[in-house]
GROMACS .gro file of C-alpha atoms in nm:
model
  107
    1MET     CA    1   0.000   0.000   0.000
    2LYS     CA    2   0.110   0.356  -0.071
    3VAL     CA    3   0.004   0.689   0.082
    4THR     CA    4   0.065   0.998  -0.131
    5PHE     CA    5   0.082   1.367  -0.040
    6ASN     CA    6   0.134   1.676  -0.254
    7GLN     CA    7   0.159   1.935   0.024
    8VAL     CA    8   0.486   1.956   0.217
    9GLY     CA    9   0.317   2.051   0.546
   10GLU     CA   10   0.084   1.751   0.535
   11PHE     CA   11   0.377   1.521   0.460
   12ILE     CA   12   0.575   1.661   0.755
   13ASP     CA   13   0.269   1.623   0.984
   14GLU     CA   14   0.242   1.257   0.882
   15LEU     CA   15   0.617   1.210   0.930
   16GLU     CA   16   0.592   1.352   1.284
   17LYS     CA   17   0.312   1.106   1.366
   18ASP     CA   18   0.517   0.816   1.225
   19ALA     CA   19   0.858   0.927   1.358
   20GLY     CA   20   0.917   0.637   1.597
   21LYS     CA   21   0.813   0.380   1.337
   22VAL     CA   22   1.004   0.495   1.026
   23GLU     CA   23   1.194   0.196   0.890
   24ARG     CA   24   1.572   0.230   0.922
   25ASN     CA   25   1.507   0.587   1.050
   26LEU     CA   26   1.554   0.688   0.686
   27VAL     CA   27   1.378   0.944   0.467
   28ARG     CA   28   1.468   0.976   0.098
   29CYS     CA   29   1.449   1.317  -0.076
   30THR     CA   30   1.537   1.432  -0.426
   31LYS     CA   31   1.470   1.699  -0.685
   32LEU     CA   32   1.318   1.580  -1.013
   33PHE     CA   33   1.374   1.747  -1.349
   34GLU     CA   34   1.133   1.603  -1.604
   35PRO     CA   35   1.082   1.702  -1.968
   36SER     CA   36   0.766   1.896  -2.048
   37ARG     CA   37   0.516   1.770  -2.303
   38LEU     CA   38   0.494   2.128  -2.430
   39SER     CA   39   0.858   2.160  -2.537
   40PRO     CA   40   1.172   1.947  -2.500
   41THR     CA   41   1.364   2.250  -2.368
   42ILE     CA   42   1.125   2.307  -2.076
   43ARG     CA   43   1.190   2.109  -1.758
   44LEU     CA   44   0.928   2.053  -1.488
   45VAL     CA   45   1.081   2.075  -1.142
   46SER     CA   46   0.936   1.879  -0.849
   47ILE     CA   47   1.057   1.743  -0.520
   48PHE     CA   48   1.002   1.383  -0.421
   49SER     CA   49   1.033   1.243  -0.069
   50THR     CA   50   0.958   0.896   0.066
   51TYR     CA   51   0.981   0.684   0.377
   52SER     CA   52   0.845   0.347   0.483
   53VAL     CA   53   0.636   0.250   0.786
   54ALA     CA   54   0.518  -0.107   0.848
   55GLY     CA   55   0.566  -0.196   0.482
   56GLN     CA   56   0.370   0.108   0.367
   57VAL     CA   57   0.545   0.365   0.145
   58ILE     CA   58   0.463   0.727   0.231
   59THR     CA   59   0.531   0.960  -0.063
   60LEU     CA   60   0.541   1.334  -0.127
   61THR     CA   61   0.550   1.473  -0.479
   62ARG     CA   62   0.543   1.854  -0.494
   63TYR     CA   63   0.557   2.046  -0.820
   64CYS     CA   64   0.774   2.358  -0.788
   65GLY     CA   65   0.763   2.518  -1.134
   66ASP     CA   66   0.914   2.512  -1.481
   67ILE     CA   67   1.264   2.588  -1.603
   68TRP     CA   68   1.255   2.739  -1.951
   69GLY     CA   69   1.621   2.828  -1.991
   70ILE     CA   70   1.546   3.180  -2.120
   71ASN     CA   71   1.511   3.374  -1.795
   72ARG     CA   72   1.779   3.278  -1.546
   73GLU     CA   73   1.618   3.478  -1.264
   74LYS     CA   74   1.285   3.293  -1.297
   75ASP     CA   75   1.462   2.957  -1.333
   76ASN     CA   76   1.660   3.028  -1.015
   77GLU     CA   77   1.336   3.113  -0.830
   78VAL     CA   78   1.200   2.768  -0.918
   79ILE     CA   79   1.518   2.598  -0.796
   80ALA     CA   80   1.512   2.807  -0.477
   81LYS     CA   81   1.151   2.703  -0.414
   82ALA     CA   82   1.243   2.335  -0.453
   83ASP     CA   83   1.545   2.379  -0.225
   84ALA     CA   84   1.329   2.550   0.039
   85TYR     CA   85   1.080   2.262   0.037
   86LEU     CA   86   1.362   2.010   0.072
   87LYS     CA   87   1.521   2.214   0.351
   88SER     CA   88   1.193   2.214   0.547
   89ILE     CA   89   1.176   1.834   0.522
   90GLU     CA   90   1.541   1.801   0.624
   91LYS     CA   91   1.482   2.033   0.922
   92ALA     CA   92   1.185   1.823   1.037
   93CYS     CA   93   1.389   1.504   0.996
   94LYS     CA   94   1.677   1.647   1.198
   95HIS     CA   95   1.434   1.742   1.476
   96LEU     CA   96   1.289   1.388   1.467
   97LYS     CA   97   1.637   1.230   1.458
   98LEU     CA   98   1.577   1.076   1.115
   99GLU     CA   99   1.847   1.039   0.851
  100VAL     CA  100   1.794   1.203   0.511
  101ARG     CA  101   1.946   1.048   0.199
  102ALA     CA  102   1.908   1.116  -0.170
  103GLY     CA  103   1.697   0.899  -0.394
  104MET     CA  104   1.348   0.753  -0.412
  105LEU     CA  105   1.202   0.461  -0.223
  106GLU     CA  106   0.969   0.262  -0.447
  107GLU     CA  107   0.729  -0.024  -0.379
   0.00000   0.00000   0.00000
């Protein structure tokens, strides 16, 4: 079974409730850059975070914006937004004494 979130705050709330039961005390987090269907030069930026509790995978996927490659300032804002989301998850994990590693946990 899999539980999915798309809001960082809801994911962190769930993580806090599960803190003592997180398998291996490990949370995986990464930034995803996926091609857009609109144009091959546009990249969709999201963050992805997962952990496992009692064989159940808890997942966060949060869209952060698009990188077009024509306005560096706007592209940097999207990256900064993704980094801020990841930092908030890392801060919560540190408080809960959970280890954060790169990558994605899949069923």
